[in-house]
Coordinates of C-alpha atoms in Angstrom, one line a residue:
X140 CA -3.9 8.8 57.1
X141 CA -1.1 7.2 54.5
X142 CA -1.7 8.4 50.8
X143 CA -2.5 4.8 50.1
X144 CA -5.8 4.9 52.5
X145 CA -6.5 8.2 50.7
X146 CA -6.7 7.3 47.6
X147 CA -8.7 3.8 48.6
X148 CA -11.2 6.8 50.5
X149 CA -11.5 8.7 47.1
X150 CA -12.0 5.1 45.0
X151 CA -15.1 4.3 46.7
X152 CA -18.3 3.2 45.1
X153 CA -20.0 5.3 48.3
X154 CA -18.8 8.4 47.2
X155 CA -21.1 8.8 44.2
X156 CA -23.7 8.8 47.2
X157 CA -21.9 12.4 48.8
X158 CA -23.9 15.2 48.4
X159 CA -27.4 13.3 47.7
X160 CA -30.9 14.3 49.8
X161 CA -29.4 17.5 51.2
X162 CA -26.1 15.6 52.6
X163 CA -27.9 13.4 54.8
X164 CA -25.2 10.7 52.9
X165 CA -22.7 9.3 55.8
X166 CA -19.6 7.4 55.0
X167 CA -16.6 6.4 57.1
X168 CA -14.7 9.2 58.4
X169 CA -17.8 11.6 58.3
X170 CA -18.5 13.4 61.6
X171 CA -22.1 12.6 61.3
X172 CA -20.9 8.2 60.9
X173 CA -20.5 6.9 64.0
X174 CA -24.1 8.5 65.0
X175 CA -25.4 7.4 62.1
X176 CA -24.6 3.8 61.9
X177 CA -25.6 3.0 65.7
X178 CA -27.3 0.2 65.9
X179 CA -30.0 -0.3 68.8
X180 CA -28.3 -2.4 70.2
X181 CA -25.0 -1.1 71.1
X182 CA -23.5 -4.6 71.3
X183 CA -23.8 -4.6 67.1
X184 CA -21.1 -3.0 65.5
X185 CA -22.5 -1.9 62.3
X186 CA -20.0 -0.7 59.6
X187 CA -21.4 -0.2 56.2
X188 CA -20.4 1.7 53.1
X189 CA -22.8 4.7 54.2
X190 CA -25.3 5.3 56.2
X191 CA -28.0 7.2 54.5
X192 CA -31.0 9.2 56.6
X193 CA -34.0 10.4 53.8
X194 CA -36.7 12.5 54.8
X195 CA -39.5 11.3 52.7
X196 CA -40.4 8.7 50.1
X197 CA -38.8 10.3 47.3
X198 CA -35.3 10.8 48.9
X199 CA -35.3 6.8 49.2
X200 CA -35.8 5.9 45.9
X201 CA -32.8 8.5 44.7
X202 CA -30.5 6.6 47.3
X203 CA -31.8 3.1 46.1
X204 CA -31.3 4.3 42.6
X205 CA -27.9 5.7 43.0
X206 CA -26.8 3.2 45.7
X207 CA -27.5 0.5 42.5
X208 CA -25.8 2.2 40.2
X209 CA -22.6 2.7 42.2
X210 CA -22.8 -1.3 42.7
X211 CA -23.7 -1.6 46.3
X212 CA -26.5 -3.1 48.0
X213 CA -29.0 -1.5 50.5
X214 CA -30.4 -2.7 53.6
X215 CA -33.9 -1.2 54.9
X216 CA -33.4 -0.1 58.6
X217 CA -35.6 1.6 60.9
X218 CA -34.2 1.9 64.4
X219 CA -31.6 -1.4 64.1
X220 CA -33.2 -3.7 66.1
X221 CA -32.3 -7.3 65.2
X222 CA -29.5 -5.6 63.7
X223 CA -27.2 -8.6 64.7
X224 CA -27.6 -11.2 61.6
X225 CA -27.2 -8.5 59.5
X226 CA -23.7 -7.5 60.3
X227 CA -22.9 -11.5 60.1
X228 CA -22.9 -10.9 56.8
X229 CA -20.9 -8.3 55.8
X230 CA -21.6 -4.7 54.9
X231 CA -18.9 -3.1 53.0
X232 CA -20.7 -2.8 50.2
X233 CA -24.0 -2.1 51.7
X234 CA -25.8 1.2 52.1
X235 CA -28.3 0.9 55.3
X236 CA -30.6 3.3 54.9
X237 CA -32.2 4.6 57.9
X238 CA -36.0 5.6 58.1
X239 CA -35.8 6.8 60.8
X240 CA -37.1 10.3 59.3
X241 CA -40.5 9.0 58.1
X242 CA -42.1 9.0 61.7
X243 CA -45.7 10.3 60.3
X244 CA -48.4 8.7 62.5
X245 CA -52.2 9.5 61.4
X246 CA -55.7 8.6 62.7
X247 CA -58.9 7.5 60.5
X248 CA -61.3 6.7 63.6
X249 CA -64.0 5.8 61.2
X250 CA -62.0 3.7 59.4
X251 CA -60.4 2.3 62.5
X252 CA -57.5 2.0 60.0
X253 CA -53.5 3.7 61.5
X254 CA -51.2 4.8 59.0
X255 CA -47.2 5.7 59.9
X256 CA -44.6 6.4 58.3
X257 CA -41.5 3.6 57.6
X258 CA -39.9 5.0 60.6
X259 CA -42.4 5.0 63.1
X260 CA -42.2 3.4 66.6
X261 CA -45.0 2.1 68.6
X262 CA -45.1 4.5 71.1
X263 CA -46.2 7.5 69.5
X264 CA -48.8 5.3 67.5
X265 CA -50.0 3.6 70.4
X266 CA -50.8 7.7 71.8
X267 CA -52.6 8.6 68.9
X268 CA -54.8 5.6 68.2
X269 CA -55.8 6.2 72.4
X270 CA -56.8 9.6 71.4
X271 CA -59.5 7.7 69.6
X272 CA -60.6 5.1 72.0
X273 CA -58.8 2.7 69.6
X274 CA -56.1 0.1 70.5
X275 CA -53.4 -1.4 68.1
X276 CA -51.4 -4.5 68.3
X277 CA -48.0 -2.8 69.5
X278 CA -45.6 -5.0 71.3
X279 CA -43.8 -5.4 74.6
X280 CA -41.5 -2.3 73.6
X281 CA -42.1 1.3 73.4
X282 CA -39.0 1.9 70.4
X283 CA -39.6 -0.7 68.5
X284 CA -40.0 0.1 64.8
X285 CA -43.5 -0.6 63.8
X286 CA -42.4 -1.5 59.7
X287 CA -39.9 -4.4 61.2
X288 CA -42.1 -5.8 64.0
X289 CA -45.1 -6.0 61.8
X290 CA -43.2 -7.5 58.5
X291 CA -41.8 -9.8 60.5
X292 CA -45.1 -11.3 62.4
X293 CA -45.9 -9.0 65.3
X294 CA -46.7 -10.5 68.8
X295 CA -48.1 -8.7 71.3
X296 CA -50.5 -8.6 74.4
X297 CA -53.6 -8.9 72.3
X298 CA -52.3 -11.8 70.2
X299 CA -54.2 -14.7 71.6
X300 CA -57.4 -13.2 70.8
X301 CA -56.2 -10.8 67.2
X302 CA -53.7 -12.8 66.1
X303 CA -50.0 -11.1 65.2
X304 CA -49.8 -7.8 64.2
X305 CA -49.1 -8.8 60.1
X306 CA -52.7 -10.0 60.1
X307 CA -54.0 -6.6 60.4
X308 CA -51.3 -4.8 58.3
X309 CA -54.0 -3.2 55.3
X310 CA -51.3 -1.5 52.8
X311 CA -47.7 -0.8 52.6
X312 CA -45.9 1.6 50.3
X313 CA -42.7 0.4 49.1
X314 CA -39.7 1.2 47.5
X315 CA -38.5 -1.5 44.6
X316 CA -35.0 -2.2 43.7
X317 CA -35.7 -0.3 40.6
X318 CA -36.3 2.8 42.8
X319 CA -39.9 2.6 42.2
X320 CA -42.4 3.8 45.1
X321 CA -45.5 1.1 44.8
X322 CA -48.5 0.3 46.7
X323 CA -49.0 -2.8 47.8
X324 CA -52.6 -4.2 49.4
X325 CA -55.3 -6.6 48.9
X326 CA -56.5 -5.0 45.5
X327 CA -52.7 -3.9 44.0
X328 CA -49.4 -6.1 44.1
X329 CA -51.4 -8.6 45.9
X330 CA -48.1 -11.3 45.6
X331 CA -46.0 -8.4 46.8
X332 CA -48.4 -8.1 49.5
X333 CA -48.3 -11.9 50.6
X334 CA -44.6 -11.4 50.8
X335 CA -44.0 -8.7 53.2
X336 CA -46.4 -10.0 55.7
X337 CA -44.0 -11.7 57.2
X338 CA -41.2 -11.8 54.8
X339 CA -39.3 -8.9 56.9
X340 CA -37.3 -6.6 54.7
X341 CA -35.9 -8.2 51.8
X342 CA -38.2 -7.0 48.9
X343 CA -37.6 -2.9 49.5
X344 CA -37.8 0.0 51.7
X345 CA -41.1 0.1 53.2
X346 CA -42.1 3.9 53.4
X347 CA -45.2 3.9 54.9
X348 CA -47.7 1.2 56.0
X349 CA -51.3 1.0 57.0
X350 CA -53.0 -1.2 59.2
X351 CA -56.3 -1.9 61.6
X352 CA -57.0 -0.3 65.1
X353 CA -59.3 -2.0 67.3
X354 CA -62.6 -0.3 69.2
X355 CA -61.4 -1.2 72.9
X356 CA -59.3 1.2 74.9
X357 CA -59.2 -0.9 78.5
X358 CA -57.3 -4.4 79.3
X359 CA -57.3 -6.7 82.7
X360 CA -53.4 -6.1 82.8
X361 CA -50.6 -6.1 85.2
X362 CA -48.0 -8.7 86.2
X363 CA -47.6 -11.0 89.1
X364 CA -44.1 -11.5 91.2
X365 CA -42.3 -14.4 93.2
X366 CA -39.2 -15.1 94.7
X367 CA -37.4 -17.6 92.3
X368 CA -38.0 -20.4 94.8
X369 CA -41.3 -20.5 93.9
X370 CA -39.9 -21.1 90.2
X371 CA -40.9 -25.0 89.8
X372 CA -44.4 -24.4 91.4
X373 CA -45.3 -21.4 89.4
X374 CA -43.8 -22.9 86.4
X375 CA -45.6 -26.2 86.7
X376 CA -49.2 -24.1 86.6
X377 CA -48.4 -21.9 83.6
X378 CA -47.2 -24.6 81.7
X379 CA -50.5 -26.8 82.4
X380 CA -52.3 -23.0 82.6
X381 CA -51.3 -21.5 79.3
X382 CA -51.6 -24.0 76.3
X383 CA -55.6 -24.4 77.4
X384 CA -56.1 -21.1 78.8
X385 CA -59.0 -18.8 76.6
X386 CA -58.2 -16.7 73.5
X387 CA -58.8 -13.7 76.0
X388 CA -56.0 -14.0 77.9
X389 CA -51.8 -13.8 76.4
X390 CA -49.2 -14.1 79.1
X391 CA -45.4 -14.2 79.4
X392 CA -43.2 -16.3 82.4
X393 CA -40.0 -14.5 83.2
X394 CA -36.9 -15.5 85.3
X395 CA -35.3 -12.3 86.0
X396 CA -32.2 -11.4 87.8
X397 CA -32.6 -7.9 89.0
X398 CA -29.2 -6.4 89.3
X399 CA -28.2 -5.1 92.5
X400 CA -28.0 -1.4 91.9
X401 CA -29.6 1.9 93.3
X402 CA -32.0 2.5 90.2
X403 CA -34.1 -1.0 90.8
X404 CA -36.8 -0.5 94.1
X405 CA -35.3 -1.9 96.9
X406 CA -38.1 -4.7 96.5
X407 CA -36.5 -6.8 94.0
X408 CA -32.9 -4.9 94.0
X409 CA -29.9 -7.7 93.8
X410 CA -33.0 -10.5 94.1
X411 CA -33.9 -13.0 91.8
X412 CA -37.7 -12.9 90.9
X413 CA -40.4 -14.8 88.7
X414 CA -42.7 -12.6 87.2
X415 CA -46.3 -13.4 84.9
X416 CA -46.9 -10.3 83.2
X417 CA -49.7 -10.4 80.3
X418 CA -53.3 -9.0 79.2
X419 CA -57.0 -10.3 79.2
X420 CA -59.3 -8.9 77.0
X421 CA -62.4 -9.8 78.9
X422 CA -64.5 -7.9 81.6
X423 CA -63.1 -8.0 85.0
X424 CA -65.5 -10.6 86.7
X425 CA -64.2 -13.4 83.8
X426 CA -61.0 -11.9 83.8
X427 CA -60.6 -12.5 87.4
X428 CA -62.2 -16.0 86.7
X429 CA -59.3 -16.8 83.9
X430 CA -56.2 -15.6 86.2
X431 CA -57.6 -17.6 89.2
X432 CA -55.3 -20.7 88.7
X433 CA -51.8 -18.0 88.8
X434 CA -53.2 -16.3 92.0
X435 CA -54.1 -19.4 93.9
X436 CA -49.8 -19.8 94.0
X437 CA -50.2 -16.2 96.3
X438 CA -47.8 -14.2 94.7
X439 CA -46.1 -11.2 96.9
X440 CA -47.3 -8.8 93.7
X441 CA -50.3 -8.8 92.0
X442 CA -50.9 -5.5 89.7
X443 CA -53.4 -7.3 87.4
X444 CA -56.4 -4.6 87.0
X445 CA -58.5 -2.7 84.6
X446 CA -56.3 -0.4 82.7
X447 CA -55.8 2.4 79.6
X448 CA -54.3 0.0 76.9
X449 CA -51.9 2.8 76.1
X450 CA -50.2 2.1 79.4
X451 CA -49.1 -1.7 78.3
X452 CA -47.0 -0.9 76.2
X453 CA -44.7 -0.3 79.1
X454 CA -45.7 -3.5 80.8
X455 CA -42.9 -5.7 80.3
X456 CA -40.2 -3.4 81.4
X457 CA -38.3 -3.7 77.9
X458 CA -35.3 -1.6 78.0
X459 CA -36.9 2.2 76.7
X460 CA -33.1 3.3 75.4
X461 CA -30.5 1.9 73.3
X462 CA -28.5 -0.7 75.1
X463 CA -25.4 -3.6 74.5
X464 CA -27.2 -7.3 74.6
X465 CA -27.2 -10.4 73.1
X466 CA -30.2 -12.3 73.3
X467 CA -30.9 -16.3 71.8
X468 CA -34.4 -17.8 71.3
X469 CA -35.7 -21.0 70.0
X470 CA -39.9 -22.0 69.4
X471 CA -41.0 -25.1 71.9
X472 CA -43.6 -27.0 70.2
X473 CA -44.4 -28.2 74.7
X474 CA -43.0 -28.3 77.9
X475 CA -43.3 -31.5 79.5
X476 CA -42.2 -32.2 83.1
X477 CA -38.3 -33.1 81.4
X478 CA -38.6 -29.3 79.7
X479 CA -39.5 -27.6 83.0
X480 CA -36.9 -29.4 85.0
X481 CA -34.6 -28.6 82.0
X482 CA -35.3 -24.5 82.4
X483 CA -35.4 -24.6 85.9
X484 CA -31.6 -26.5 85.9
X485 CA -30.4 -23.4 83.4
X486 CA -32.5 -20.5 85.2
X487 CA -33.8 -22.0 88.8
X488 CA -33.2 -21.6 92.3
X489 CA -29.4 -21.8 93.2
X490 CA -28.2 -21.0 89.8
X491 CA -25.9 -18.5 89.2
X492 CA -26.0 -17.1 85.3
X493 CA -25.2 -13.8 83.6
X494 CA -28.1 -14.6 81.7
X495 CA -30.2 -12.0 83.0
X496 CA -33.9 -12.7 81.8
X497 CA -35.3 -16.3 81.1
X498 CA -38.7 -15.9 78.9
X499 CA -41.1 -18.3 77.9
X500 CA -44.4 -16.2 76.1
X501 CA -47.2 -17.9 75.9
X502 CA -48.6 -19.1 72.2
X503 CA -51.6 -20.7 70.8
X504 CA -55.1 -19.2 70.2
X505 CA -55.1 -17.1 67.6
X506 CA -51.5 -16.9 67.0
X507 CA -51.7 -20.7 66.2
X508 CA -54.2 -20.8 63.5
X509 CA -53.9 -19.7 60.3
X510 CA -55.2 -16.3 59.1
X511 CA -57.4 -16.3 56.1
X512 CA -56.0 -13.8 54.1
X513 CA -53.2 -13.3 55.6
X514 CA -49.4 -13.0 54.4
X515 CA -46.7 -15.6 54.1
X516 CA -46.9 -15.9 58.2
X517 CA -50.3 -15.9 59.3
X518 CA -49.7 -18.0 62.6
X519 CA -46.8 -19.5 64.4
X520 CA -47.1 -23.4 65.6
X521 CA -46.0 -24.4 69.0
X522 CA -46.6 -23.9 72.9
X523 CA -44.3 -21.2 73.7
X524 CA -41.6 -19.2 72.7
X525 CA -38.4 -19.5 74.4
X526 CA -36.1 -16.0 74.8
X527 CA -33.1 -15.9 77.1
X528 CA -30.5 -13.0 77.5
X529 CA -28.4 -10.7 79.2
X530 CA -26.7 -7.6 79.4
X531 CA -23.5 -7.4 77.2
X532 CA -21.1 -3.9 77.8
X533 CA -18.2 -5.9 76.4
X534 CA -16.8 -7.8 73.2
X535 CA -16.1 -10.8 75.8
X536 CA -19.2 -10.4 77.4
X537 CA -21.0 -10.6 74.8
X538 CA -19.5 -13.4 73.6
X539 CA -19.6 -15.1 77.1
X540 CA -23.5 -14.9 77.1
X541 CA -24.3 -15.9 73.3
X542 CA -22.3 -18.9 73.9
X543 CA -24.5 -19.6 77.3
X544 CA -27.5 -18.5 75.3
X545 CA -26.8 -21.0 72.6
X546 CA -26.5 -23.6 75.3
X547 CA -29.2 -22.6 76.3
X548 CA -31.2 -23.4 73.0
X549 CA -29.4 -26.8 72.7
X550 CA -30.7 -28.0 76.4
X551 CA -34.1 -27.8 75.4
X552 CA -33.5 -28.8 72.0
X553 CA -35.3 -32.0 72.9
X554 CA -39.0 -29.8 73.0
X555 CA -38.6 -27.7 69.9
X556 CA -40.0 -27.8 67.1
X557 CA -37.8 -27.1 64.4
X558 CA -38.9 -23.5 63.8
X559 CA -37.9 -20.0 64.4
X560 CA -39.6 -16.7 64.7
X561 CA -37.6 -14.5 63.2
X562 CA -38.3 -11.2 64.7
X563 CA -36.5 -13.2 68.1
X564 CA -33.7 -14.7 65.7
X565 CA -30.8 -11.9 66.9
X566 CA -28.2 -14.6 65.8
X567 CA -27.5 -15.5 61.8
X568 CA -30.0 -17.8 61.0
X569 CA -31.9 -20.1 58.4
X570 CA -34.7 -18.4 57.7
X571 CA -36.5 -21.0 55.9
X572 CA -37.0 -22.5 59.5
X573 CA -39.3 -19.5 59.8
X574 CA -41.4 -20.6 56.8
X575 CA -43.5 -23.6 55.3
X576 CA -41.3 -25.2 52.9
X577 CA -44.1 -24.7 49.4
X578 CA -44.3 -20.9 51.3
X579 CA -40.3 -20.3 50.9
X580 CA -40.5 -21.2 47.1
X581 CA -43.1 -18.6 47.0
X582 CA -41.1 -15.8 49.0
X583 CA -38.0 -16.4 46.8
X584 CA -39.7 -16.7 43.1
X585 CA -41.4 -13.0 44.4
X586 CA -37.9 -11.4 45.5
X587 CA -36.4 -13.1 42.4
X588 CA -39.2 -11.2 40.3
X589 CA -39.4 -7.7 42.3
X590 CA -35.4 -7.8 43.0
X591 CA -33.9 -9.6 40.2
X592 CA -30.2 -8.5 40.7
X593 CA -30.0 -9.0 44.4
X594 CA -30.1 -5.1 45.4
X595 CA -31.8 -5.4 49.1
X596 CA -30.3 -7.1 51.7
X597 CA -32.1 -7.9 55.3
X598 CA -31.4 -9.3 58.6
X599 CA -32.9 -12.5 57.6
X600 CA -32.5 -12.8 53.9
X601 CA -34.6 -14.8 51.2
X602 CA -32.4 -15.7 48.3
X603 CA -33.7 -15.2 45.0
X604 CA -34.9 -18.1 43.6
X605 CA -31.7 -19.4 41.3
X606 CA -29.1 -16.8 43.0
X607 CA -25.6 -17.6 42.0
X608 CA -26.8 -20.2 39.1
X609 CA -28.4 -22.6 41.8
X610 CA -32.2 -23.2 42.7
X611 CA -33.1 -22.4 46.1
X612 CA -34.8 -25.6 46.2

């Protein structure tokens, strides 16, 4: 190292962080760094100021506090999921803090009420609410941090018939620009409150949050499997199947090219597959009754069956460990017969794609109707949400399937609807498409009056409302 990088090293506004909560302060050229500022996905190369890892509530408002006063920003971060837009923007002069350390879970079975630290992942509360008989609206992913899947709308296997998961968030604790640790719920910060329910991570830390379990601990669950030659048929079924299909019942339809290698059963190995996977919360008689229409097409796999509602949580086969990808998604307001021929040109028989997994999940019911009560996104509008993606182990991989990803989006531009769901957004993106316009003044006159100087940044960030002189109008 010259003298010239070593006095740049010792100049740094990150080095008034050394020595804070025990050490647990990384910056670049610490040991303890490149651990620390991993993303989830490895394809995201994060490389902030520091990387800091507190152990409890009080240890993030000293970093927010000192972070601010050495003139840096901080960005909440749980495991780094949707880590992507993020680095878009820059972060050497942002501290991510990771909360990964606050991974309380605890049980009030007569309150039916969950509460976790700001770390937590679903797994571990989806164990202890089944310890209860209870159920919670987890998603399709077993590491997932609960704080940015719920702040950012939540959409699971139980979403048709309870809505997303920021519906039944009850309380939050949060840590304010000002280093602050407040409380925010129906009774206390109640605009604070409307704001993270969907607003994702741009008003604080969030060190712990509460929210509902539900009395049922059994699903009519499993998947059902074709050869991708039956794509157009079973396509052509779900589309007309799913927007009119009960509340009971959320599905997803996958295209999924199983690579050819010895951990995959020699079933699907190298083969290209369709696959319905999904939940319905009814008894098995009506269940049977609702899935009728998907298993009149015969599919060579049928697993659908009464099962613990712990166990779905592995249902969809999301990767379990940290992995490179790139992923692109768009919301379909339908999908006429011009959109299914459309999908089936990009991920049909006969094409060849590194774009590994084609996903269309299933909306409406509950997820489409506004919540009363609820937080700045109570509901998403549209049929289905579109998600395709693949494997990325490269730089020029990665590149190769964002930009087939993209043109992806673009070919069924013609049946979408304008609007994203941010929690699928792993690109930078506007996210006042993720927001009813008189609902995006609200978000950014709240972070303008709970983060007047700009200290938090997110993934997908709400400007404050006249940052840099200029209404956000």
């Amino acid at each position: 190292m010259s003298i010239h990088e070593t006095l740049d090293q010792l100049d740094r506004p990150a080095d008034r962080l050394r020595g804070l909560i025990g050490g647990a302060v990384h910056l670049p050229g610490d040991p303890g760094y490149d651990a620390a500022r991993s993303a989830w996905n490895l394809a995201v190369d994060q490389r902030p100021a520091a990387v800091a890892l507190p152990r409890d509530a009080d240890e993030v408002a000293r970093i927010v506090r000192a972070a601010h006063a050495a003139g840096l920003r901080v960005a909440p971060q749980s495991t780094g999921h949707n880590a992507g837009p993020l680095v878009a923007g820059g972060l050497d002069d942002v501290v991510i803090v990771r909360t990964s350390e606050l991974c309380d879970v605890s049980v009030d079975p007569e309150r039916r009420l969950v509460r976790v630290g700001g770390g937590t992942v679903w797994l571990p509360a989806v164990k202890a609410a089944a310890e209860h008989g209870l159920t919670v609206l987890h998603g399709s992913s077993v590491d997932v941090g609960i704080a940015g899947y719920s702040l950012g709308g939540g959409m699971g296997w139980y979403a048709r018939r309870l809505g997303l998961a920021t519906n039944s968030l009850t309380a939050v604790e949060i840590v304010l620009a000002n280093g602050d640790l407040v409380r925010a719920d129906e009774q206390t910060n109640t605009e604070l409150f409307w704001a993270v329910r969907g607003g994702g991570g741009n008003f604080g830390i969030v060190t712990a949050l509460e929210f509902r379990a539900y009395d049922f601990s059994t699903a009519y669950a499993g998947m059902m499997m074709w050869d991708v030659e039956m794509a157009p048929r079973v396509l052509d079924m779900w589309r007309a199947w799913a927007p009119v299909a009960p509340d009971e019942v959320t599905t997803s339809f996958r295209i999924m090219r199983i690579p050819p290698i010895p951990e995959m059963p020699d079933f699907v190995r190298g083969r290209t597959i369709v696959v319905i996977d999904g939940a319905v919360m009814a008894d098995d008689e009506r269940a049977a009754d609702v899935l009728a229409p998907l298993r009149a097409l015969e599919p060579e796999l049928d697993t659908f069956g009464r099962v613990p509602t712990e166990t779905l949580v592995h249902l969809h086969m999301d990767p379990e460990e940290p992995a490179p990808g790139v992923m692109r998604s768009t919301m379909l307001r339908e999908l006429d017969d011009a959109g299914a021929d459309a999908f089936l040109a990009l991920f049909g028989p006969g094409v060849e794609t590194p774009l590994m997994v084609a996903e269309l999940r299933q909306l409406g019911g509950a997820v489409g109707r506004p919540h009363e009560g609820g937080g700045v996104l109570t509901h998403l509008e549209g049929e289905f949400a579109f998600i395709c993606g693949g494997i990325a182990p490269t730089p020029e991989l990665a590149a190769m399937v964002a930009a087939l990803g993209e043109q992806a989006v673009a070919a069924l531009g013609p049946w979408t609807n304008g609007r994203s769901y941010l929690n699928f957004a792993e690109e930078p993106t506007d996210a006042r498409t993720g927001y009813a316009d008189d609902a995006w003044l609200r978000l950014a006159a709240i972070r303008s009056a709970v983060d007047p100087e700009g200290v938090f940044v997110a993934n997908h960030a709400i400007p404050r409302l006249y940052e840099d002189g200029v209404p956000t109008r």
